[in-house]
Short mmCIF file of C-alpha atoms and ligand atoms in Angstrom, two decimals:
data_model
loop_
_atom_site.label_atom_id
_atom_site.label_comp_id
_atom_site.label_asym_id
_atom_site.label_seq_id
_atom_site.Cartn_x
_atom_site.Cartn_y
_atom_site.Cartn_z
CA MET A 1 -22.09 74.88 53.89
CA GLU A 2 -24.74 76.40 56.12
CA THR A 3 -26.69 73.13 56.34
CA VAL A 4 -23.53 71.33 57.35
CA VAL A 5 -22.78 73.76 60.20
CA LEU A 6 -26.35 73.90 61.54
CA GLU A 7 -26.65 70.16 61.47
CA HIS A 8 -23.38 69.85 63.34
CA LEU A 9 -24.67 71.97 66.24
CA ALA A 10 -27.99 70.17 66.35
CA SER A 11 -26.45 66.80 67.10
CA GLU A 12 -24.14 67.93 69.87
CA ALA A 13 -26.28 66.57 72.68
CA ASP A 14 -26.80 62.93 71.55
CA THR A 15 -26.75 60.46 74.44
CA ALA A 16 -28.24 56.97 74.85
CA GLU A 17 -31.28 58.62 76.53
CA THR A 18 -31.91 61.25 73.85
CA VAL A 19 -31.45 58.68 71.09
CA ALA A 20 -33.93 56.31 72.80
CA ALA A 21 -36.52 59.10 72.86
CA ILE A 22 -36.46 59.81 69.11
CA PRO A 23 -39.41 58.27 67.20
CA LEU A 24 -37.98 55.48 65.03
CA ALA A 25 -39.38 57.01 61.85
CA GLU A 26 -37.38 60.19 62.47
CA ILE A 27 -34.01 58.51 62.76
CA ASP A 28 -31.64 59.60 59.98
CA VAL A 29 -28.28 57.89 60.47
CA ALA A 30 -26.79 59.38 57.29
CA ARG A 31 -26.28 62.81 58.88
CA PRO A 32 -22.52 63.41 58.51
CA SER A 33 -22.38 65.22 61.86
CA LEU A 34 -23.21 61.99 63.71
CA PHE A 35 -19.98 60.52 62.39
CA GLN A 36 -17.96 63.61 63.23
CA LYS A 37 -19.28 63.52 66.81
CA ASP A 38 -18.87 59.74 66.85
CA THR A 39 -22.37 59.33 68.29
CA VAL A 40 -23.75 57.37 65.34
CA GLY A 41 -23.06 54.11 67.21
CA LEU A 42 -25.90 54.94 69.63
CA PHE A 43 -28.31 55.17 66.71
CA PHE A 44 -27.02 51.98 65.09
CA ALA A 45 -27.36 50.05 68.36
CA ARG A 46 -30.99 51.12 68.57
CA LEU A 47 -31.72 50.22 64.96
CA ARG A 48 -30.08 46.79 65.31
CA ARG A 49 -32.28 46.14 68.35
CA GLU A 50 -35.58 47.62 67.21
CA ASP A 51 -35.65 48.01 63.43
CA PRO A 52 -32.67 46.39 61.68
CA VAL A 53 -33.94 47.20 58.19
CA HIS A 54 -35.07 50.78 58.68
CA TYR A 55 -36.65 53.27 56.32
CA CYS A 56 -35.82 56.96 56.49
CA SER A 57 -38.35 58.80 54.37
CA GLU A 58 -36.75 62.24 54.48
CA SER A 59 -33.12 63.27 54.53
CA ARG A 60 -30.78 65.60 52.68
CA PHE A 61 -29.89 62.54 50.57
CA GLY A 62 -33.54 61.69 49.89
CA PRO A 63 -35.30 58.57 51.21
CA TYR A 64 -33.17 55.50 51.92
CA TRP A 65 -33.14 52.13 53.68
CA SER A 66 -30.57 51.36 56.41
CA VAL A 67 -29.39 47.78 56.79
CA THR A 68 -27.63 47.49 60.14
CA LYS A 69 -27.16 43.78 61.00
CA PHE A 70 -24.21 41.68 59.84
CA ASN A 71 -26.15 38.92 58.08
CA ASP A 72 -28.59 41.27 56.35
CA ILE A 73 -25.64 43.29 55.03
CA MET A 74 -24.08 40.08 53.70
CA ALA A 75 -27.39 39.22 52.03
CA VAL A 76 -27.43 42.56 50.17
CA ASP A 77 -23.71 42.61 49.32
CA THR A 78 -23.77 39.12 47.84
CA ASN A 79 -26.93 39.67 45.79
CA HIS A 80 -25.75 41.92 42.97
CA LYS A 81 -28.54 40.71 40.69
CA VAL A 82 -31.07 42.59 42.80
CA PHE A 83 -28.89 45.27 44.43
CA SER A 84 -27.08 47.31 41.80
CA SER A 85 -23.90 49.41 42.11
CA GLU A 86 -24.47 51.17 38.80
CA ALA A 87 -23.38 54.82 38.76
CA LYS A 88 -26.34 55.86 36.61
CA LEU A 89 -28.74 54.59 39.27
CA GLY A 90 -26.91 56.57 41.95
CA GLY A 91 -23.81 54.47 42.54
CA ILE A 92 -22.25 53.28 45.75
CA ALA A 93 -22.80 56.01 48.33
CA VAL A 94 -25.92 57.44 49.98
CA ASP A 95 -25.08 60.73 48.25
CA ASP A 96 -26.17 60.05 44.64
CA MET A 97 -23.38 60.12 42.08
CA HIS A 98 -25.37 62.17 39.56
CA ARG A 99 -25.59 65.07 42.05
CA ASP A 100 -21.89 65.60 41.47
CA GLN A 101 -21.47 68.27 38.78
CA SER A 102 -17.75 67.50 38.53
CA ASN A 103 -18.32 64.09 37.00
CA LEU A 104 -15.63 63.51 34.41
CA GLU A 105 -17.34 60.40 33.12
CA LEU A 106 -14.60 58.32 34.61
CA GLU A 107 -15.35 54.65 34.43
CA MET A 108 -14.79 52.90 37.74
CA PHE A 109 -15.73 49.28 38.13
CA ILE A 110 -16.66 49.76 41.79
CA ALA A 111 -19.76 51.56 40.43
CA MET A 112 -20.64 49.04 37.69
CA ASP A 113 -22.60 45.82 37.48
CA PRO A 114 -21.62 42.67 35.58
CA PRO A 115 -20.60 41.97 32.90
CA LYS A 116 -18.59 45.21 32.59
CA HIS A 117 -17.56 45.17 36.25
CA ASP A 118 -16.17 41.65 36.04
CA ALA A 119 -14.15 42.30 32.88
CA GLN A 120 -12.55 45.46 34.25
CA ARG A 121 -11.84 44.03 37.66
CA LYS A 122 -10.14 41.08 36.02
CA ALA A 123 -8.03 43.39 33.88
CA VAL A 124 -6.68 45.33 36.87
CA THR A 125 -6.27 42.39 39.27
CA PRO A 126 -2.78 41.34 38.08
CA ALA A 127 -1.45 44.79 38.96
CA ILE A 128 -1.91 44.10 42.67
CA ALA A 129 -1.28 40.37 42.73
CA PRO A 130 0.45 39.32 45.98
CA SER A 131 3.63 38.36 44.09
CA ASN A 132 3.91 41.91 42.71
CA LEU A 133 3.21 43.50 46.04
CA LEU A 134 5.85 41.47 47.80
CA LEU A 135 8.43 43.04 45.49
CA LEU A 136 7.42 46.40 46.89
CA GLU A 137 7.59 45.30 50.53
CA PRO A 138 11.27 46.17 51.16
CA VAL A 139 10.84 49.65 49.65
CA ILE A 140 7.72 50.34 51.71
CA ARG A 141 9.52 49.14 54.83
CA GLU A 142 12.58 51.29 54.21
CA ARG A 143 10.52 54.42 53.65
CA ALA A 144 8.27 53.74 56.63
CA ALA A 145 11.36 53.35 58.78
CA ALA A 146 12.73 56.70 57.58
CA ILE A 147 9.45 58.50 58.42
CA LEU A 148 9.31 56.97 61.89
CA ASP A 149 13.00 57.64 62.58
CA ALA A 150 12.49 61.34 61.89
CA LEU A 151 9.81 61.76 64.59
CA PRO A 152 10.56 63.57 67.85
CA VAL A 153 10.03 61.63 71.09
CA ASP A 154 8.53 63.01 74.31
CA GLU A 155 6.79 65.95 72.67
CA GLU A 156 3.25 66.37 71.42
CA ILE A 157 2.73 65.76 67.70
CA ASP A 158 -0.31 65.19 65.50
CA TRP A 159 -0.16 61.50 64.59
CA VAL A 160 -2.49 61.99 61.62
CA GLN A 161 -0.37 64.57 59.80
CA ARG A 162 3.07 63.43 60.88
CA VAL A 163 2.56 59.70 60.52
CA SER A 164 -0.71 58.39 58.98
CA VAL A 165 -0.80 60.86 56.07
CA GLU A 166 2.95 60.62 55.49
CA LEU A 167 3.03 56.83 55.56
CA THR A 168 0.02 56.40 53.30
CA THR A 169 1.22 58.98 50.79
CA MET A 170 4.64 57.38 50.84
CA THR A 171 3.14 53.97 50.14
CA LEU A 172 0.99 55.32 47.32
CA ALA A 173 3.98 57.09 45.78
CA THR A 174 5.94 53.83 46.00
CA LEU A 175 3.15 51.77 44.43
CA PHE A 176 2.80 54.22 41.55
CA ASP A 177 6.49 55.14 41.31
CA PHE A 178 5.36 58.73 41.67
CA PRO A 179 8.05 61.44 41.81
CA TRP A 180 8.96 61.66 45.49
CA GLU A 181 8.99 65.47 45.65
CA GLU A 182 5.50 65.63 44.12
CA ARG A 183 3.91 62.98 46.31
CA ALA A 184 1.58 65.44 48.09
CA LYS A 185 -0.35 65.67 44.79
CA LEU A 186 -1.48 62.07 45.10
CA SER A 187 -2.91 62.55 48.52
CA ARG A 188 -4.58 65.82 47.43
CA TRP A 189 -6.26 64.16 44.43
CA SER A 190 -7.45 61.34 46.58
CA ASP A 191 -8.96 63.77 49.11
CA VAL A 192 -10.54 65.85 46.33
CA THR A 193 -12.16 62.80 44.72
CA THR A 194 -14.09 61.89 47.88
CA ALA A 195 -14.67 65.38 49.34
CA ILE A 196 -18.11 66.93 49.85
CA PRO A 197 -17.76 70.45 48.38
CA GLY A 198 -18.14 72.99 51.19
CA ALA A 199 -16.97 70.68 53.96
CA GLY A 200 -13.36 71.88 54.04
CA ILE A 201 -11.40 70.27 51.20
CA VAL A 202 -12.85 71.87 48.08
CA GLY A 203 -15.12 74.91 47.93
CA SER A 204 -17.27 73.91 44.96
CA TYR A 205 -18.03 71.19 42.41
CA GLU A 206 -16.32 73.40 39.83
CA GLN A 207 -13.08 73.45 41.82
CA ARG A 208 -13.23 69.69 42.16
CA ARG A 209 -13.71 69.27 38.42
CA LYS A 210 -10.74 71.53 37.70
CA GLU A 211 -8.44 69.65 40.05
CA LEU A 212 -9.48 66.24 38.73
CA ILE A 213 -8.81 67.33 35.17
CA GLU A 214 -5.32 68.38 36.27
CA CYS A 215 -4.90 64.93 37.75
CA ALA A 216 -6.09 63.31 34.50
CA MET A 217 -3.58 65.26 32.44
CA TYR A 218 -0.77 64.46 34.80
CA PHE A 219 -1.42 60.71 34.67
CA LYS A 220 -1.78 60.81 30.91
CA GLY A 221 1.82 62.00 30.73
CA ARG A 222 3.15 59.37 33.09
CA TRP A 223 1.22 56.58 31.38
CA GLU A 224 2.64 57.52 27.99
CA GLN A 225 6.19 57.58 29.38
CA ARG A 226 5.79 53.98 30.49
CA ILE A 227 4.27 52.35 27.43
CA ASP A 228 6.71 49.83 25.95
CA ARG A 229 9.02 50.15 28.98
CA PRO A 230 8.03 47.06 30.96
CA GLU A 231 10.85 47.23 33.53
CA GLY A 232 9.65 48.44 36.93
CA ASN A 233 7.29 47.06 39.55
CA ASP A 234 5.02 50.06 39.85
CA LEU A 235 1.31 49.83 39.08
CA ILE A 236 1.39 52.31 36.19
CA THR A 237 4.11 50.39 34.35
CA MET A 238 2.33 47.10 34.99
CA MET A 239 -0.99 48.41 33.71
CA ALA A 240 0.48 50.27 30.72
CA ASN A 241 2.30 47.12 29.56
CA SER A 242 0.10 44.19 30.57
CA PRO A 243 -1.88 42.71 27.64
CA ALA A 244 -4.94 42.70 29.90
CA THR A 245 -4.85 46.42 30.65
CA ARG A 246 -2.77 48.31 28.12
CA ASP A 247 -5.50 48.73 25.51
CA MET A 248 -8.08 50.17 27.88
CA PRO A 249 -9.56 53.43 26.60
CA PHE A 250 -7.79 56.27 28.39
CA PHE A 251 -10.67 57.32 30.66
CA GLU A 252 -11.30 53.74 31.64
CA PHE A 253 -7.63 53.33 32.50
CA LEU A 254 -7.64 56.61 34.39
CA GLY A 255 -10.84 55.83 36.27
CA ASN A 256 -9.49 52.51 37.42
CA LEU A 257 -6.15 54.02 38.34
CA LEU A 258 -7.93 56.63 40.46
CA LEU A 259 -9.95 53.87 42.05
CA LEU A 260 -6.71 52.18 43.10
CA ILE A 261 -5.43 55.48 44.52
CA VAL A 262 -8.60 56.47 46.33
CA GLY A 263 -9.42 52.94 47.46
CA GLY A 264 -6.19 52.64 49.34
CA ASN A 265 -5.62 56.15 50.61
CA ASP A 266 -8.14 57.34 53.20
CA THR A 267 -8.90 53.79 54.21
CA THR A 268 -5.33 52.88 55.10
CA ARG A 269 -4.61 56.32 56.57
CA ASN A 270 -7.52 56.04 58.96
CA SER A 271 -6.63 52.48 59.86
CA ILE A 272 -3.18 53.70 60.96
CA SER A 273 -4.74 56.39 63.17
CA GLY A 274 -7.54 54.09 64.34
CA GLY A 275 -5.05 51.47 65.51
CA VAL A 276 -3.30 53.96 67.80
CA LEU A 277 -6.61 55.15 69.20
CA ALA A 278 -7.82 51.59 69.78
CA LEU A 279 -4.64 50.51 71.60
CA ASN A 280 -4.94 53.54 73.90
CA ARG A 281 -8.62 52.90 74.64
CA TYR A 282 -7.78 49.26 75.44
CA PRO A 283 -4.48 49.37 77.41
CA ASP A 284 -4.72 45.64 78.21
CA GLN A 285 -4.49 44.97 74.47
CA TYR A 286 -1.49 47.28 74.15
CA ARG A 287 0.16 45.31 76.96
CA LYS A 288 -0.52 42.05 75.11
CA LEU A 289 1.04 43.48 71.95
CA ARG A 290 4.20 44.57 73.78
CA GLU A 291 4.55 41.12 75.30
CA ASP A 292 3.95 39.29 72.03
CA PRO A 293 4.66 41.27 68.82
CA SER A 294 3.63 38.25 66.73
CA LEU A 295 0.05 39.33 67.53
CA ILE A 296 0.43 42.07 64.88
CA GLY A 297 -0.79 39.40 62.42
CA SER A 298 -4.24 39.17 64.04
CA MET A 299 -4.25 42.78 65.28
CA VAL A 300 -4.20 44.20 61.75
CA PRO A 301 -7.59 42.77 60.66
CA GLU A 302 -9.00 43.67 64.08
CA ILE A 303 -7.92 47.30 63.57
CA ILE A 304 -9.68 47.24 60.19
CA ARG A 305 -12.86 45.86 61.79
CA TRP A 306 -12.81 48.22 64.77
CA GLN A 307 -12.11 51.32 62.70
CA THR A 308 -14.30 50.33 59.70
CA PRO A 309 -12.67 52.89 57.38
CA LEU A 310 -15.68 53.00 55.04
CA SER A 311 -18.85 53.38 57.10
CA HIS A 312 -21.13 52.27 54.32
CA MET A 313 -21.63 51.19 50.72
CA ARG A 314 -24.90 51.77 48.92
CA ARG A 315 -26.91 49.78 46.37
CA THR A 316 -30.08 50.47 44.41
CA ALA A 317 -32.81 47.80 44.25
CA ILE A 318 -33.55 46.91 40.65
CA GLU A 319 -36.65 44.92 41.53
CA ASP A 320 -39.02 44.67 44.51
CA VAL A 321 -37.41 42.53 47.19
CA GLU A 322 -38.04 41.51 50.79
CA LEU A 323 -35.34 41.96 53.40
CA GLY A 324 -35.74 41.40 57.12
CA GLY A 325 -39.53 41.36 56.74
CA LYS A 326 -39.60 44.71 54.91
CA LEU A 327 -40.57 45.30 51.30
CA ILE A 328 -37.94 47.27 49.43
CA ARG A 329 -39.25 48.63 46.16
CA LYS A 330 -37.54 48.82 42.80
CA GLY A 331 -35.48 52.04 42.54
CA GLU A 332 -35.07 52.55 46.31
CA LYS A 333 -31.63 53.05 47.80
CA VAL A 334 -30.28 50.60 50.30
CA ILE A 335 -27.39 51.49 52.60
CA MET A 336 -25.23 48.70 54.01
CA TRP A 337 -23.87 50.20 57.23
CA TYR A 338 -20.66 48.20 57.61
CA LEU A 339 -19.85 50.18 60.75
CA SER A 340 -23.02 48.84 62.36
CA GLY A 341 -22.63 45.27 61.06
CA ASN A 342 -19.14 45.18 62.55
CA ARG A 343 -20.68 45.95 65.97
CA ASP A 344 -23.36 43.24 65.71
CA GLU A 345 -23.11 41.28 68.97
CA THR A 346 -25.18 38.42 67.58
CA VAL A 347 -22.38 37.58 65.14
CA ILE A 348 -19.18 38.99 66.69
CA ASP A 349 -18.28 38.28 70.29
CA ARG A 350 -17.65 41.51 72.31
CA ALA A 351 -18.22 43.42 69.10
CA GLU A 352 -17.74 46.88 70.67
CA ASP A 353 -14.33 45.94 72.05
CA PHE A 354 -10.91 45.94 70.43
CA VAL A 355 -9.41 42.47 70.95
CA ILE A 356 -6.12 41.78 69.17
CA ASP A 357 -6.10 38.00 69.50
CA ARG A 358 -9.52 37.05 68.18
CA PRO A 359 -9.63 33.48 66.83
CA ASN A 360 -11.25 34.59 63.55
CA PRO A 361 -10.19 38.22 63.08
CA ARG A 362 -11.01 38.42 59.38
CA HIS A 363 -14.68 37.81 60.02
CA HIS A 364 -15.70 41.44 59.50
CA LEU A 365 -17.48 43.55 56.89
CA SER A 366 -14.93 46.34 56.38
CA PHE A 367 -13.87 45.02 52.95
CA GLY A 368 -17.41 44.15 51.86
CA PHE A 369 -18.42 40.83 50.33
CA GLY A 370 -19.51 39.50 46.97
CA ILE A 371 -18.28 40.57 43.57
CA HIS A 372 -17.13 44.02 44.77
CA ARG A 373 -15.17 42.75 47.77
CA CYS A 374 -12.15 45.01 48.22
CA MET A 375 -9.49 44.15 45.71
CA GLY A 376 -6.75 45.73 47.79
CA ASN A 377 -7.51 43.89 51.04
CA ARG A 378 -4.26 41.94 51.18
CA LEU A 379 -2.29 45.02 50.17
CA ALA A 380 -3.96 47.02 52.95
CA GLU A 381 -3.09 44.32 55.48
CA LEU A 382 0.48 44.13 54.19
CA GLN A 383 0.98 47.88 54.58
CA LEU A 384 -0.46 47.92 58.07
CA ARG A 385 1.63 44.96 59.13
CA ILE A 386 4.85 46.64 57.95
CA VAL A 387 3.90 49.91 59.66
CA TRP A 388 3.14 48.22 62.98
CA GLU A 389 6.27 46.10 62.88
CA GLU A 390 8.34 49.24 62.38
CA ILE A 391 6.45 51.19 65.07
CA GLN A 392 6.96 48.40 67.59
CA LYS A 393 10.71 48.29 66.90
CA ARG A 394 11.03 51.96 67.84
CA PHE A 395 8.39 52.98 70.38
CA SER A 396 7.28 51.37 73.62
CA PHE A 397 4.17 53.57 73.72
CA VAL A 398 2.39 55.83 71.27
CA GLU A 399 0.42 57.72 73.89
CA VAL A 400 -2.74 59.58 72.89
CA VAL A 401 -2.66 62.86 74.83
CA GLY A 402 -5.82 64.60 73.62
CA GLU A 403 -9.22 63.99 72.05
CA PRO A 404 -9.28 62.84 68.41
CA GLU A 405 -10.99 65.04 65.81
CA ARG A 406 -13.10 63.32 63.18
CA LEU A 407 -14.06 63.88 59.57
CA LEU A 408 -17.48 65.27 58.64
CA SER A 409 -18.46 62.34 56.42
CA ASN A 410 -20.90 59.46 56.48
CA LEU A 411 -18.73 57.49 54.04
CA VAL A 412 -15.07 57.79 55.04
CA ARG A 413 -14.72 57.13 58.75
CA GLY A 414 -11.83 59.48 59.20
CA ILE A 415 -9.71 60.81 62.05
CA THR A 416 -8.40 64.28 61.14
CA ARG A 417 -6.29 64.99 64.23
CA LEU A 418 -4.84 62.76 66.94
CA PRO A 419 -2.41 64.34 69.42
CA VAL A 420 0.16 61.83 70.70
CA LYS A 421 3.46 61.65 72.54
CA LEU A 422 5.98 58.99 71.51
CA HIS A 423 7.97 57.03 74.09
CA ALA A 424 11.19 55.49 72.82
CA ARG A 425 11.92 51.81 73.48
C1 HEM B 501 -8.17 49.13 55.16
C2 HEM B 501 -8.16 49.45 53.91
C3 HEM B 501 -9.32 49.28 52.95
C4 HEM B 501 -10.67 49.17 53.20
C5 HEM B 501 -11.37 49.18 54.54
C6 HEM B 501 -11.33 49.01 51.92
C7 HEM B 501 -12.70 48.87 51.76
C8 HEM B 501 -13.33 48.59 50.57
C9 HEM B 501 -14.75 48.36 50.41
C10 HEM B 501 -15.77 48.42 51.53
C11 HEM B 501 -14.99 48.10 49.10
C12 HEM B 501 -16.37 47.82 48.46
C13 HEM B 501 -16.81 46.44 48.81
C14 HEM B 501 -18.22 46.11 48.38
O1 HEM B 501 -18.89 46.94 47.77
O2 HEM B 501 -18.64 44.97 48.66
C15 HEM B 501 -13.73 48.19 48.41
C16 HEM B 501 -13.57 48.00 47.06
C17 HEM B 501 -12.37 48.23 46.42
N1 HEM B 501 -11.15 48.51 46.99
FE1 HEM B 501 -10.74 48.67 48.96
N2 HEM B 501 -10.40 49.05 50.93
C18 HEM B 501 -9.15 49.19 51.50
C19 HEM B 501 -7.94 49.24 50.85
C20 HEM B 501 -7.77 49.20 49.50
C21 HEM B 501 -6.52 49.31 48.80
C22 HEM B 501 -5.16 49.45 49.48
C23 HEM B 501 -6.80 49.29 47.48
C24 HEM B 501 -5.84 49.48 46.36
C25 HEM B 501 -5.14 48.76 45.74
C26 HEM B 501 -8.23 49.10 47.33
C27 HEM B 501 -8.89 48.97 46.13
C28 HEM B 501 -10.23 48.66 45.99
C29 HEM B 501 -10.88 48.44 44.71
C30 HEM B 501 -10.20 48.50 43.36
C31 HEM B 501 -12.23 48.17 44.97
C32 HEM B 501 -13.34 47.88 43.96
C33 HEM B 501 -13.59 46.41 43.86
C34 HEM B 501 -14.76 46.05 42.96
O3 HEM B 501 -15.66 46.87 42.74
O4 HEM B 501 -14.77 44.92 42.43
N3 HEM B 501 -8.78 49.05 48.57
N4 HEM B 501 -12.73 48.47 49.33
#
């Protein structure tokens, strides 16, 4: 906890000038405080210009490589034979998986290499096939409408708690046919799974372990209730009854279920908040949206690019390899900074800006590439489209009236508080 606080204070003064003065070798972009202060972009801009494949020899996460340009990130993400996601080698985040004492030995294919990854991904894919998700669309829309209708206009509210968290939890509960009155559990378990102990959500690894075991037991019950009851469009029923998934060992089933919950929770939540922030920072784009609501279609992927809900994914080199003129050695960790690649001016026109009518809005890194490319990407877009269509029907302006507060995390690019005032249509 102490390290976290001290580090936070140390980074308070970052500006373009102070960042330019730091010796390259001392740059450590994985410091969570840089993301909370939202100054990490200054560091990424410098790395993209001066040292796009950068080595940090000392950090609280140990030594690591930073890959900051769009095409280099693509090269790593699409080369799973050399860059491994395997949990035993450290997994998919700069913070090594084996440091986590609360590991329940859950099997999640996001942290596996082929052939096991491919088999498990294939088994879960039917559960979120577009045809299945479309069945859920009217329910999601109805519930989103009810949440938005209950909001007060012309008074300050926190958009994150009142809207983003509510909408995302509601969608998750709908997808999993989770008891409505217990839906806060889902969002809690998702937060606990990704939390750094000591940074506000859980106090210790032990507490995390305890809560995740509770989650496991809860899902065990619900899974058993659904076996041999194939009616229902929810993901648990589909997985418990589909020939491809129903015989998975319990912890494999549970791990993949949690992956579906976690994968879609923080990411979508922060996209909903990020979209409001972006439209306020770029009022000309908000004007365009009001004049032509059909732009929601291209705005949604642009929100996902601009926000970049997961700042990075990590790989471990399993052989010596050259990237961008640098020699990466077997066993070293390689961080693909999606947030930086999405700001790469050499690939994306006006990359810093939020532009809702880009000709090719899906050309971004937020969902990754290669064999681990986000499985829920169409679902995420569907949810965001529904939410924005319903917001636009009701409010002429979601006005940001104070500074956003951000999550202390180098992985989840989160907005924890966003004061707004709603203006009715
Ligand atoms: C805006 C929302 C979302 C973002 C930005 C996002 C981002 C990502 C990223 C970056 C990856 C890893 C890609 C890679 O390593 O190359 C990933 C994988 C994954 N995501 Fe998402 N995600 C989102 C929504 C969702 C949703 C709604 C679901 C749930 C159904 C989901 C389920 C998954 C799964 C299962 C994987 C693992 C895929 C694999 O390893 O093969 N995601 N996502």
